[in-house]
PDB file of C-alpha atoms and ligand atoms in Angstrom:
ATOM      1  CA  MET I   1      10.705 -24.891 107.403  1.00 57.00           C
ATOM      2  CA  GLY I   2       8.755 -27.297 105.195  1.00 75.00           C
ATOM      3  CA  ARG I   3      11.965 -27.955 103.221  1.00 91.00           C
ATOM      4  CA  THR I   4      12.725 -31.366 104.654  1.00 94.00           C
ATOM      5  CA  VAL I   5      12.468 -34.886 103.218  1.00 94.00           C
ATOM      6  CA  ALA I   6      11.439 -37.870 105.331  1.00 94.00           C
ATOM      7  CA  LYS I   7      13.378 -41.117 105.103  1.00 97.00           C
ATOM      8  CA  MET I   8      10.337 -43.011 103.902  1.00 97.00           C
ATOM      9  CA  ALA I   9       7.077 -42.208 102.098  1.00 97.00           C
ATOM     10  CA  GLN I  10       4.385 -41.824 104.705  1.00 95.00           C
ATOM     11  CA  LEU I  11       1.496 -40.119 102.921  1.00 94.00           C
ATOM     12  CA  GLY I  12      -0.943 -43.018 102.821  1.00 91.00           C
ATOM     13  CA  GLU I  13      -3.489 -41.313 100.569  1.00 90.00           C
ATOM     14  CA  ARG I  14      -0.993 -39.940  98.073  1.00 92.00           C
ATOM     15  CA  PHE I  15      -1.104 -41.971  94.815  1.00 92.00           C
ATOM     16  CA  ARG I  16      -3.340 -44.558  96.482  1.00 92.00           C
ATOM     17  CA  ARG I  17      -5.390 -46.562  94.027  1.00 93.00           C
ATOM     18  CA  PRO I  18      -7.189 -49.342  95.865  1.00 93.00           C
ATOM     19  CA  PHE I  19      -8.184 -52.362  93.820  1.00 96.00           C
ATOM     20  CA  PHE I  20     -10.685 -55.162  94.192  1.00 98.00           C
ATOM     21  CA  VAL I  21     -10.395 -58.643  92.694  1.00 98.00           C
ATOM     22  CA  TYR I  22     -13.009 -60.458  90.560  1.00 98.00           C
ATOM     23  CA  ARG I  23     -13.230 -63.356  88.127  1.00 98.00           C
ATOM     24  CA  SER I  24     -13.740 -61.080  85.128  1.00 98.00           C
ATOM     25  CA  ALA I  25     -14.017 -57.467  84.027  1.00 98.00           C
ATOM     26  CA  ARG I  26     -17.778 -57.860  83.728  1.00 98.00           C
ATOM     27  CA  GLU I  27     -18.039 -58.924  87.379  1.00 98.00           C
ATOM     28  CA  ALA I  28     -15.910 -55.907  88.335  1.00 98.00           C
ATOM     29  CA  LEU I  29     -18.184 -53.581  86.359  1.00 98.00           C
ATOM     30  CA  LYS I  30     -21.257 -55.124  87.926  1.00 98.00           C
ATOM     31  CA  ALA I  31     -19.894 -54.686  91.466  1.00 98.00           C
ATOM     32  CA  LEU I  32     -19.115 -51.040  90.741  1.00 98.00           C
ATOM     33  CA  LEU I  33     -22.457 -50.203  89.165  1.00 98.00           C
ATOM     34  CA  ALA I  34     -24.344 -52.062  91.895  1.00 98.00           C
ATOM     35  CA  GLY I  35     -22.448 -50.048  94.508  1.00 97.00           C
ATOM     36  CA  LEU I  36     -23.405 -46.755  92.862  1.00 98.00           C
ATOM     37  CA  HIS I  37     -27.169 -47.404  93.327  1.00 98.00           C
ATOM     38  CA  LEU I  38     -28.030 -45.629  90.097  1.00 98.00           C
ATOM     39  CA  GLY I  39     -31.818 -45.984  90.261  1.00 97.00           C
ATOM     40  CA  GLU I  40     -33.276 -44.196  87.220  1.00 96.00           C
ATOM     41  CA  LYS I  41     -29.960 -42.539  86.332  1.00 98.00           C
ATOM     42  CA  VAL I  42     -28.451 -43.368  82.960  1.00 98.00           C
ATOM     43  CA  VAL I  43     -25.136 -44.954  81.927  1.00 98.00           C
ATOM     44  CA  LEU I  44     -23.596 -43.855  78.610  1.00 99.00           C
ATOM     45  CA  LEU I  45     -21.666 -46.394  76.548  1.00 99.00           C
ATOM     46  CA  PRO I  46     -19.744 -46.016  73.278  1.00 99.00           C
ATOM     47  CA  ASP I  47     -21.644 -47.446  70.289  1.00 98.00           C
ATOM     48  CA  TYR I  48     -19.170 -50.266  69.613  1.00 98.00           C
ATOM     49  CA  VAL I  49     -20.148 -53.033  72.025  1.00 98.00           C
ATOM     50  CA  GLY I  50     -20.005 -56.623  70.896  1.00 97.00           C
ATOM     51  CA  TRP I  51     -21.967 -59.766  71.580  1.00 97.00           C
ATOM     52  CA  SER I  52     -21.277 -63.451  70.939  1.00 96.00           C
ATOM     53  CA  SER I  53     -23.309 -66.570  71.587  1.00 95.00           C
ATOM     54  CA  ARG I  54     -20.444 -68.002  73.654  1.00 93.00           C
ATOM     55  CA  GLU I  55     -19.529 -64.950  75.749  1.00 94.00           C
ATOM     56  CA  GLY I  56     -22.596 -62.704  75.645  1.00 97.00           C
ATOM     57  CA  SER I  57     -21.627 -59.045  75.991  1.00 98.00           C
ATOM     58  CA  GLY I  58     -18.851 -58.183  78.453  1.00 97.00           C
ATOM     59  CA  VAL I  59     -20.060 -54.595  78.696  1.00 98.00           C
ATOM     60  CA  ALA I  60     -23.830 -54.713  78.287  1.00 98.00           C
ATOM     61  CA  ASP I  61     -24.583 -57.894  80.284  1.00 98.00           C
ATOM     62  CA  PRO I  62     -23.735 -56.375  83.691  1.00 98.00           C
ATOM     63  CA  LEU I  63     -26.024 -53.407  82.931  1.00 98.00           C
ATOM     64  CA  ASP I  64     -28.863 -55.641  81.789  1.00 98.00           C
ATOM     65  CA  GLU I  65     -28.464 -57.885  84.822  1.00 98.00           C
ATOM     66  CA  LEU I  66     -28.804 -54.830  87.073  1.00 98.00           C
ATOM     67  CA  GLU I  67     -31.704 -53.547  84.914  1.00 98.00           C
ATOM     68  CA  LEU I  68     -29.990 -50.196  84.428  1.00 98.00           C
ATOM     69  CA  SER I  69     -30.918 -47.591  81.839  1.00 98.00           C
ATOM     70  CA  TYR I  70     -28.257 -46.960  79.214  1.00 98.00           C
ATOM     71  CA  ARG I  71     -27.783 -45.082  75.969  1.00 98.00           C
ATOM     72  CA  PHE I  72     -24.950 -44.731  73.482  1.00 98.00           C
ATOM     73  CA  TYR I  73     -22.655 -42.010  72.216  1.00 99.00           C
ATOM     74  CA  HIS I  74     -21.120 -42.319  68.776  1.00 98.00           C
ATOM     75  CA  LEU I  75     -17.558 -43.220  67.860  1.00 98.00           C
ATOM     76  CA  GLY I  76     -15.799 -42.307  64.615  1.00 98.00           C
ATOM     77  CA  PRO I  77     -14.263 -44.730  62.097  1.00 97.00           C
ATOM     78  CA  ARG I  78     -11.076 -45.081  64.163  1.00 98.00           C
ATOM     79  CA  LEU I  79     -13.023 -45.520  67.381  1.00 98.00           C
ATOM     80  CA  GLU I  80     -12.401 -41.905  68.382  1.00 98.00           C
ATOM     81  CA  ILE I  81     -15.002 -40.416  70.715  1.00 99.00           C
ATOM     82  CA  ASP I  82     -17.532 -38.223  68.884  1.00 98.00           C
ATOM     83  CA  LEU I  83     -17.535 -35.380  71.381  1.00 98.00           C
ATOM     84  CA  ASP I  84     -20.625 -33.694  69.868  1.00 98.00           C
ATOM     85  CA  SER I  85     -22.574 -36.892  70.258  1.00 98.00           C
ATOM     86  CA  LEU I  86     -21.372 -37.295  73.845  1.00 98.00           C
ATOM     87  CA  LYS I  87     -22.299 -33.684  74.590  1.00 98.00           C
ATOM     88  CA  HIS I  88     -25.751 -34.261  73.149  1.00 98.00           C
ATOM     89  CA  GLU I  89     -26.357 -37.359  75.275  1.00 98.00           C
ATOM     90  CA  LEU I  90     -25.133 -35.567  78.393  1.00 98.00           C
ATOM     91  CA  SER I  91     -27.412 -32.592  77.702  1.00 98.00           C
ATOM     92  CA  HIS I  92     -30.472 -34.600  78.812  1.00 98.00           C
ATOM     93  CA  GLY I  93     -29.254 -34.146  82.394  1.00 97.00           C
ATOM     94  CA  ASP I  94     -29.974 -37.735  83.470  1.00 98.00           C
ATOM     95  CA  VAL I  95     -26.508 -39.288  83.095  1.00 98.00           C
ATOM     96  CA  ARG I  96     -24.606 -40.494  86.174  1.00 98.00           C
ATOM     97  CA  VAL I  97     -21.899 -42.660  84.554  1.00 98.00           C
ATOM     98  CA  VAL I  98     -19.955 -42.350  81.308  1.00 99.00           C
ATOM     99  CA  VAL I  99     -18.013 -45.443  80.234  1.00 99.00           C
ATOM    100  CA  LEU I 100     -14.923 -44.925  78.065  1.00 98.00           C
ATOM    101  CA  ILE I 101     -13.388 -47.951  76.353  1.00 98.00           C
ATOM    102  CA  HIS I 102      -9.706 -48.032  75.448  1.00 98.00           C
ATOM    103  CA  TYR I 103     -10.214 -50.473  72.600  1.00 98.00           C
ATOM    104  CA  PHE I 104      -7.546 -53.069  71.938  1.00 98.00           C
ATOM    105  CA  GLY I 105      -5.141 -51.352  74.354  1.00 98.00           C
ATOM    106  CA  TYR I 106      -5.019 -47.975  72.597  1.00 98.00           C
ATOM    107  CA  PRO I 107      -5.965 -44.885  74.660  1.00 98.00           C
ATOM    108  CA  ALA I 108      -9.383 -43.662  73.470  1.00 98.00           C
ATOM    109  CA  ALA I 109      -8.910 -40.558  71.296  1.00 98.00           C
ATOM    110  CA  GLY I 110     -10.818 -37.648  72.816  1.00 98.00           C
ATOM    111  CA  ALA I 111     -10.825 -39.146  76.325  1.00 98.00           C
ATOM    112  CA  ARG I 112      -9.481 -36.053  78.059  1.00 98.00           C
ATOM    113  CA  ARG I 113     -12.207 -33.764  76.698  1.00 98.00           C
ATOM    114  CA  ALA I 114     -14.842 -36.470  77.216  1.00 98.00           C
ATOM    115  CA  VAL I 115     -13.966 -36.632  80.907  1.00 98.00           C
ATOM    116  CA  GLU I 116     -14.239 -32.842  81.209  1.00 98.00           C
ATOM    117  CA  LEU I 117     -17.664 -32.909  79.557  1.00 98.00           C
ATOM    118  CA  ALA I 118     -18.835 -35.700  81.855  1.00 98.00           C
ATOM    119  CA  ARG I 119     -17.605 -33.908  84.974  1.00 98.00           C
ATOM    120  CA  GLU I 120     -19.301 -30.652  83.925  1.00 98.00           C
ATOM    121  CA  LYS I 121     -22.577 -32.582  84.057  1.00 98.00           C
ATOM    122  CA  GLY I 122     -21.788 -34.289  87.353  1.00 98.00           C
ATOM    123  CA  ALA I 123     -21.255 -37.721  85.807  1.00 98.00           C
ATOM    124  CA  LEU I 124     -18.671 -40.255  86.975  1.00 98.00           C
ATOM    125  CA  VAL I 125     -16.269 -41.733  84.443  1.00 98.00           C
ATOM    126  CA  VAL I 126     -15.438 -45.431  84.274  1.00 98.00           C
ATOM    127  CA  GLU I 127     -12.516 -46.443  82.092  1.00 98.00           C
ATOM    128  CA  ASP I 128     -13.124 -49.884  80.611  1.00 98.00           C
ATOM    129  CA  GLN I 129      -9.603 -51.253  80.521  1.00 98.00           C
ATOM    130  CA  ALA I 130     -10.454 -54.825  79.647  1.00 98.00           C
ATOM    131  CA  HIS I 131      -7.900 -54.476  76.822  1.00 98.00           C
ATOM    132  CA  SER I 132      -5.607 -51.742  78.150  1.00 98.00           C
ATOM    133  CA  GLY I 133      -4.333 -53.003  81.499  1.00 98.00           C
ATOM    134  CA  LEU I 134      -0.725 -52.973  80.291  1.00 98.00           C
ATOM    135  CA  THR I 135      -1.083 -49.495  78.765  1.00 98.00           C
ATOM    136  CA  ASP I 136      -2.114 -48.432  82.269  1.00 98.00           C
ATOM    137  CA  TRP I 137       0.269 -50.409  84.507  1.00 98.00           C
ATOM    138  CA  VAL I 138       3.351 -50.229  82.293  1.00 98.00           C
ATOM    139  CA  GLY I 139       2.726 -47.255  80.020  1.00 98.00           C
ATOM    140  CA  GLY I 140       0.832 -45.033  82.473  1.00 98.00           C
ATOM    141  CA  LEU I 141      -1.271 -43.663  79.597  1.00 98.00           C
ATOM    142  CA  THR I 142      -4.736 -44.773  80.653  1.00 98.00           C
ATOM    143  CA  GLY I 143      -6.629 -45.175  83.905  1.00 98.00           C
ATOM    144  CA  ARG I 144      -5.748 -41.788  85.299  1.00 97.00           C
ATOM    145  CA  LEU I 145      -8.545 -39.595  84.036  1.00 97.00           C
ATOM    146  CA  GLY I 146     -11.610 -41.418  85.286  1.00 97.00           C
ATOM    147  CA  ASP I 147     -13.023 -42.284  88.698  1.00 97.00           C
ATOM    148  CA  ALA I 148     -12.626 -46.040  88.309  1.00 98.00           C
ATOM    149  CA  SER I 149     -11.222 -48.658  85.939  1.00 98.00           C
ATOM    150  CA  ILE I 150     -12.076 -52.256  85.201  1.00 98.00           C
ATOM    151  CA  TYR I 151      -9.529 -54.765  83.884  1.00 98.00           C
ATOM    152  CA  SER I 152      -9.672 -58.215  82.336  1.00 98.00           C
ATOM    153  CA  LEU I 153      -6.643 -60.327  83.230  1.00 98.00           C
ATOM    154  CA  HIS I 154      -7.351 -63.317  80.965  1.00 98.00           C
ATOM    155  CA  LYS I 155      -7.369 -61.038  77.912  1.00 98.00           C
ATOM    156  CA  LEU I 156      -3.690 -60.180  78.425  1.00 98.00           C
ATOM    157  CA  LEU I 157      -2.126 -62.877  80.573  1.00 98.00           C
ATOM    158  CA  PRO I 158      -2.149 -66.690  80.424  1.00 98.00           C
ATOM    159  CA  MET I 159      -4.842 -67.047  83.067  1.00 97.00           C
ATOM    160  CA  ALA I 160      -8.198 -68.807  82.876  1.00 97.00           C
ATOM    161  CA  GLU I 161      -9.981 -65.963  84.606  1.00 98.00           C
ATOM    162  CA  GLY I 162      -9.376 -62.687  86.391  1.00 98.00           C
ATOM    163  CA  GLY I 163     -10.721 -59.176  86.654  1.00 98.00           C
ATOM    164  CA  LEU I 164      -9.850 -56.107  88.678  1.00 98.00           C
ATOM    165  CA  LEU I 165     -11.579 -52.918  89.675  1.00 98.00           C
ATOM    166  CA  SER I 166      -9.481 -49.950  90.697  1.00 98.00           C
ATOM    167  CA  ILE I 167     -11.219 -46.975  92.140  1.00 96.00           C
ATOM    168  CA  ALA I 168     -10.145 -43.601  93.469  1.00 89.00           C
ATOM    169  CA  PRO I 169     -10.816 -42.873  97.133  1.00 89.00           C
ATOM    170  CA  PRO I 170     -13.243 -41.902  98.582  1.00 91.00           C
ATOM    171  CA  LEU I 171     -15.448 -43.544  95.941  1.00 94.00           C
ATOM    172  CA  ASP I 172     -13.980 -46.951  96.886  1.00 94.00           C
ATOM    173  CA  GLU I 173     -16.342 -46.867  99.862  1.00 95.00           C
ATOM    174  CA  VAL I 174     -19.244 -47.789  97.561  1.00 96.00           C
ATOM    175  CA  ILE I 175     -17.711 -51.202  96.861  1.00 97.00           C
ATOM    176  CA  ASP I 176     -18.751 -54.133  99.011  1.00 94.00           C
ATOM    177  CA  PRO I 177     -15.458 -55.972  99.717  1.00 95.00           C
ATOM    178  CA  ALA I 178     -17.459 -59.201 100.021  1.00 96.00           C
ATOM    179  CA  SER I 179     -18.326 -58.947  96.308  1.00 96.00           C
ATOM    180  CA  GLN I 180     -14.750 -59.986  95.477  1.00 98.00           C
ATOM    181  CA  ALA I 181     -13.668 -63.434  94.230  1.00 98.00           C
ATOM    182  CA  ASP I 182     -11.201 -65.737  95.999  1.00 97.00           C
ATOM    183  CA  GLY I 183      -8.264 -67.530  94.431  1.00 96.00           C
ATOM    184  CA  VAL I 184      -7.701 -65.222  91.448  1.00 97.00           C
ATOM    185  CA  GLN I 185      -4.061 -64.887  90.418  1.00 96.00           C
ATOM    186  CA  LEU I 186      -2.777 -61.295  90.428  1.00 96.00           C
ATOM    187  CA  PRO I 187      -0.972 -59.750  87.450  1.00 97.00           C
ATOM    188  CA  TRP I 188       2.127 -59.036  89.546  1.00 95.00           C
ATOM    189  CA  ASN I 189       2.973 -62.742  89.179  1.00 96.00           C
ATOM    190  CA  PHE I 190       4.158 -61.876  85.651  1.00 98.00           C
ATOM    191  CA  ASP I 191       6.914 -59.643  84.305  1.00 98.00           C
ATOM    192  CA  LEU I 192       4.531 -57.031  82.949  1.00 98.00           C
ATOM    193  CA  HIS I 193       7.273 -54.857  81.527  1.00 98.00           C
ATOM    194  CA  ALA I 194       8.731 -57.710  79.466  1.00 98.00           C
ATOM    195  CA  ILE I 195       5.255 -58.696  78.240  1.00 98.00           C
ATOM    196  CA  ALA I 196       4.475 -55.115  77.266  1.00 98.00           C
ATOM    197  CA  LYS I 197       7.755 -54.814  75.383  1.00 98.00           C
ATOM    198  CA  ARG I 198       7.080 -57.969  73.352  1.00 98.00           C
ATOM    199  CA  ARG I 199       3.498 -56.964  72.538  1.00 98.00           C
ATOM    200  CA  ARG I 200       4.577 -53.527  71.354  1.00 98.00           C
ATOM    201  CA  ALA I 201       7.414 -54.958  69.284  1.00 98.00           C
ATOM    202  CA  ASN I 202       5.053 -57.528  67.714  1.00 98.00           C
ATOM    203  CA  ALA I 203       2.530 -54.841  66.775  1.00 98.00           C
ATOM    204  CA  GLN I 204       5.257 -52.683  65.278  1.00 98.00           C
ATOM    205  CA  PHE I 205       6.561 -55.668  63.328  1.00 98.00           C
ATOM    206  CA  LEU I 206       3.079 -56.529  62.036  1.00 98.00           C
ATOM    207  CA  ALA I 207       2.444 -52.924  60.983  1.00 98.00           C
ATOM    208  CA  LYS I 208       5.618 -53.009  58.896  1.00 98.00           C
ATOM    209  CA  GLN I 209       4.818 -56.409  57.348  1.00 98.00           C
ATOM    210  CA  LEU I 210       1.285 -55.308  56.478  1.00 98.00           C
ATOM    211  CA  GLU I 211       2.619 -52.558  54.231  1.00 97.00           C
ATOM    212  CA  ALA I 212       3.247 -55.302  51.646  1.00 97.00           C
ATOM    213  CA  LEU I 213      -0.513 -55.926  51.393  1.00 96.00           C
ATOM    214  CA  GLY I 214      -1.114 -52.389  50.135  1.00 89.00           C
ATOM    215  CA  SER I 215      -4.668 -51.123  50.167  1.00 92.00           C
ATOM    216  CA  LYS I 216      -6.277 -54.495  50.940  1.00 95.00           C
ATOM    217  CA  VAL I 217      -5.641 -54.085  54.655  1.00 97.00           C
ATOM    218  CA  GLU I 218      -5.753 -50.906  56.689  1.00 97.00           C
ATOM    219  CA  PRO I 219      -4.507 -50.907  60.287  1.00 98.00           C
ATOM    220  CA  LEU I 220      -7.111 -49.264  62.488  1.00 98.00           C
ATOM    221  CA  PHE I 221      -4.413 -47.504  64.498  1.00 98.00           C
ATOM    222  CA  SER I 222      -0.823 -46.388  63.936  1.00 97.00           C
ATOM    223  CA  PRO I 223       1.926 -48.683  65.214  1.00 97.00           C
ATOM    224  CA  PRO I 224       1.883 -48.307  69.014  1.00 98.00           C
ATOM    225  CA  GLY I 225       3.797 -45.284  70.248  1.00 96.00           C
ATOM    226  CA  PRO I 226       5.646 -45.098  73.595  1.00 96.00           C
ATOM    227  CA  GLY I 227       3.546 -46.432  76.446  1.00 98.00           C
ATOM    228  CA  VAL I 228       0.813 -47.967  74.275  1.00 98.00           C
ATOM    229  CA  VAL I 229       0.557 -51.739  74.782  1.00 98.00           C
ATOM    230  CA  PRO I 230      -1.833 -53.439  72.369  1.00 98.00           C
ATOM    231  CA  GLN I 231      -4.068 -56.334  73.298  1.00 98.00           C
ATOM    232  CA  THR I 232      -4.340 -57.239  69.603  1.00 98.00           C
ATOM    233  CA  PHE I 233      -3.529 -55.343  66.402  1.00 98.00           C
ATOM    234  CA  PRO I 234      -6.843 -54.531  64.702  1.00 98.00           C
ATOM    235  CA  VAL I 235      -6.949 -54.131  60.934  1.00 98.00           C
ATOM    236  CA  ARG I 236      -9.772 -53.315  58.530  1.00 98.00           C
ATOM    237  CA  LEU I 237     -10.068 -55.728  55.632  1.00 98.00           C
ATOM    238  CA  LEU I 238     -10.879 -53.601  52.612  1.00 95.00           C
ATOM    239  CA  SER I 239     -11.119 -56.592  50.305  1.00 89.00           C
ATOM    240  CA  GLY I 240     -12.368 -60.128  50.875  1.00 90.00           C
ATOM    241  CA  ASP I 241     -15.004 -61.425  53.257  1.00 96.00           C
ATOM    242  CA  ARG I 242     -13.862 -60.961  56.865  1.00 97.00           C
ATOM    243  CA  ASP I 243     -15.733 -63.969  58.274  1.00 97.00           C
ATOM    244  CA  TRP I 244     -14.348 -66.299  55.597  1.00 98.00           C
ATOM    245  CA  VAL I 245     -10.823 -64.927  56.098  1.00 98.00           C
ATOM    246  CA  TYR I 246     -11.206 -65.397  59.862  1.00 98.00           C
ATOM    247  CA  GLY I 247     -12.191 -69.062  59.391  1.00 98.00           C
ATOM    248  CA  GLU I 248      -9.418 -69.779  56.890  1.00 98.00           C
ATOM    249  CA  MET I 249      -6.714 -68.117  58.994  1.00 98.00           C
ATOM    250  CA  ASN I 250      -7.703 -70.084  62.075  1.00 98.00           C
ATOM    251  CA  SER I 251      -7.930 -73.360  60.201  1.00 98.00           C
ATOM    252  CA  ARG I 252      -4.331 -72.729  59.052  1.00 98.00           C
ATOM    253  CA  GLY I 253      -3.189 -72.210  62.643  1.00 98.00           C
ATOM    254  CA  PHE I 254      -3.112 -68.403  62.798  1.00 98.00           C
ATOM    255  CA  GLY I 255      -5.101 -67.339  65.843  1.00 98.00           C
ATOM    256  CA  VAL I 256      -6.830 -64.213  64.604  1.00 98.00           C
ATOM    257  CA  VAL I 257     -10.067 -63.055  66.236  1.00 96.00           C
ATOM    258  CA  SER I 258     -12.813 -60.665  65.274  1.00 95.00           C
ATOM    259  CA  LEU I 259     -13.614 -59.261  68.655  1.00 92.00           C
ATOM    260  CA  TYR I 260     -16.754 -57.307  67.784  1.00 95.00           C
ATOM    261  CA  HIS I 261     -18.089 -59.247  64.798  1.00 95.00           C
ATOM    262  CA  THR I 262     -21.645 -58.714  66.022  1.00 97.00           C
ATOM    263  CA  LEU I 263     -22.814 -55.623  67.881  1.00 98.00           C
ATOM    264  CA  ILE I 264     -25.454 -55.890  70.590  1.00 98.00           C
ATOM    265  CA  GLN I 265     -28.985 -55.609  69.255  1.00 97.00           C
ATOM    266  CA  ARG I 266     -29.567 -52.169  70.741  1.00 98.00           C
ATOM    267  CA  ILE I 267     -26.804 -50.748  68.534  1.00 98.00           C
ATOM    268  CA  GLY I 268     -28.758 -50.945  65.283  1.00 97.00           C
ATOM    269  CA  PRO I 269     -27.207 -50.451  61.816  1.00 98.00           C
ATOM    270  CA  SER I 270     -29.364 -47.493  60.780  1.00 98.00           C
ATOM    271  CA  ASP I 271     -28.563 -45.396  63.876  1.00 98.00           C
ATOM    272  CA  HIS I 272     -24.936 -46.559  64.122  1.00 98.00           C
ATOM    273  CA  PRO I 273     -23.665 -47.025  60.549  1.00 98.00           C
ATOM    274  CA  VAL I 274     -20.026 -46.179  61.287  1.00 98.00           C
ATOM    275  CA  THR I 275     -19.456 -48.813  63.952  1.00 98.00           C
ATOM    276  CA  HIS I 276     -21.554 -51.363  62.037  1.00 98.00           C
ATOM    277  CA  ALA I 277     -19.306 -50.971  59.025  1.00 97.00           C
ATOM    278  CA  LEU I 278     -16.302 -51.471  61.320  1.00 98.00           C
ATOM    279  CA  SER I 279     -17.753 -54.555  62.960  1.00 98.00           C
ATOM    280  CA  ARG I 280     -18.062 -56.200  59.524  1.00 97.00           C
ATOM    281  CA  GLN I 281     -14.455 -55.482  58.535  1.00 98.00           C
ATOM    282  CA  VAL I 282     -12.233 -55.605  61.613  1.00 98.00           C
ATOM    283  CA  LEU I 283      -9.891 -58.534  62.133  1.00 98.00           C
ATOM    284  CA  ASN I 284      -7.712 -58.601  65.265  1.00 98.00           C
ATOM    285  CA  LEU I 285      -4.226 -59.934  64.651  1.00 98.00           C
ATOM    286  CA  PRO I 286      -2.353 -61.558  67.560  1.00 98.00           C
ATOM    287  CA  VAL I 287       0.542 -59.664  69.152  1.00 98.00           C
ATOM    288  CA  HIS I 288       0.675 -61.567  72.426  1.00 98.00           C
ATOM    289  CA  GLN I 289       3.829 -62.409  74.301  1.00 98.00           C
ATOM    290  CA  ASP I 290       4.026 -65.986  72.927  1.00 98.00           C
ATOM    291  CA  ALA I 291       4.187 -64.767  69.303  1.00 98.00           C
ATOM    292  CA  ASP I 292       7.513 -64.317  67.491  1.00 95.00           C
ATOM    293  CA  GLU I 293       8.470 -62.526  64.313  1.00 97.00           C
ATOM    294  CA  GLU I 294       8.852 -65.495  61.945  1.00 98.00           C
ATOM    295  CA  PRO I 295       5.330 -66.899  62.522  1.00 98.00           C
ATOM    296  CA  LEU I 296       3.942 -63.355  62.343  1.00 98.00           C
ATOM    297  CA  LYS I 297       5.616 -62.948  58.971  1.00 98.00           C
ATOM    298  CA  ASP I 298       3.892 -66.175  57.814  1.00 98.00           C
ATOM    299  CA  LEU I 299       0.614 -64.886  59.221  1.00 98.00           C
ATOM    300  CA  VAL I 300       0.782 -61.748  57.079  1.00 98.00           C
ATOM    301  CA  ARG I 301       1.864 -63.726  54.010  1.00 98.00           C
ATOM    302  CA  THR I 302      -1.105 -66.085  54.452  1.00 98.00           C
ATOM    303  CA  LEU I 303      -3.475 -63.169  54.962  1.00 98.00           C
ATOM    304  CA  GLY I 304      -2.222 -61.651  51.715  1.00 97.00           C
ATOM    305  CA  LEU I 305      -2.905 -64.905  49.823  1.00 97.00           C
ATOM    306  CA  LEU I 306      -6.492 -65.011  51.082  1.00 97.00           C
ATOM    307  CA  LEU I 307      -7.386 -61.439  50.103  1.00 95.00           C
TER     308      LEU I 307
HETATM  309  C1  PLP C 401     -14.288 -53.718  76.119  1.00 64.15           C
HETATM  310  C2  PLP C 401     -14.619 -54.899  76.978  1.00 64.15           C
HETATM  311  N1  PLP C 401     -14.962 -54.674  78.263  1.00 64.15           N
HETATM  312  C3  PLP C 401     -15.255 -55.694  79.094  1.00 64.15           C
HETATM  313  C4  PLP C 401     -15.212 -56.994  78.671  1.00 64.15           C
HETATM  314  C5  PLP C 401     -15.491 -58.095  79.657  1.00 64.15           C
HETATM  315  O1  PLP C 401     -14.310 -58.810  79.949  1.00 64.15           O
HETATM  316  P1  PLP C 401     -14.349 -60.145  80.810  1.00 64.15           P
HETATM  317  O2  PLP C 401     -14.268 -61.287  79.847  1.00 64.15           O
HETATM  318  O3  PLP C 401     -13.150 -60.106  81.693  1.00 64.15           O
HETATM  319  O4  PLP C 401     -15.621 -60.112  81.570  1.00 64.15           O
HETATM  320  C6  PLP C 401     -14.881 -57.268  77.337  1.00 64.15           C
HETATM  321  C7  PLP C 401     -14.897 -58.640  76.798  1.00 64.15           C
HETATM  322  O5  PLP C 401     -15.813 -59.373  76.895  1.00 64.15           O
HETATM  323  C8  PLP C 401     -14.568 -56.203  76.477  1.00 64.15           C
HETATM  324  O6  PLP C 401     -14.223 -56.435  75.186  1.00 64.15           O
END
């Protein structure tokens, strides 16, 4: 026998991915790391972690608040994981958690091998999906390699606050359910597929429009392929002063951001020249679900005039 099919799915553990609700991704990360009781064990972070006077650091603040030890592995100029650097950091034998960040919604290049390397050394992998929730829920391209993921809802949806932690059983037992927040709206209140479709189309449209600016602007990533849902479309400004351009664009009504304009102090320029150079040049163009093609065309035209 064994060749039968039940009327309904009954395997409660199959494909189960429990999630916990918080006010922000940083609260979700803090709850997870607190639950792991890391003691002297080390957390590894990629060396592109931002700070701002208004928001602090979404990634480093939870670690500092818990007084955890952390070090950095290097990323390349397109935010790809430098696997040799990761291997080197893991070789010290003191790492318990490796954090991967899927920047701006794009799956981190090198993630699969990075997870293998982490597992070989007995480290857990946390996927920071503050930007890539839609690439996970709609595209299915992220959030399936690691042991847990954190999400930021207000970075993708019109919500004032919201964060999630999803975690593979049996590790979910480390989470204190009482650490969760009440009254947070869940993403399933929105048509995530429609939002993903618009964001992808906007990024593809922007990529095409940007070709007219020639070598002044270099998209950090290719136009999003199937399943990739961008949070913003990051470009490198190869001419002009990024901070001035940022100010001018916003004063003209084009809501660009520069998400990692300042790296946290511990990521110093001499040890981390590649990501420092990026942090000075990257401008994040909007692709969100409220944006349409005509205003995006004007955005690119205005950007071209400023460069
Ligand atoms: C990569 C990354 N992870 C986590 C966070 C924290 O997100 P939240 O604002 O939901 O705490 C941020 C932003 O601050 C981020 O950019």
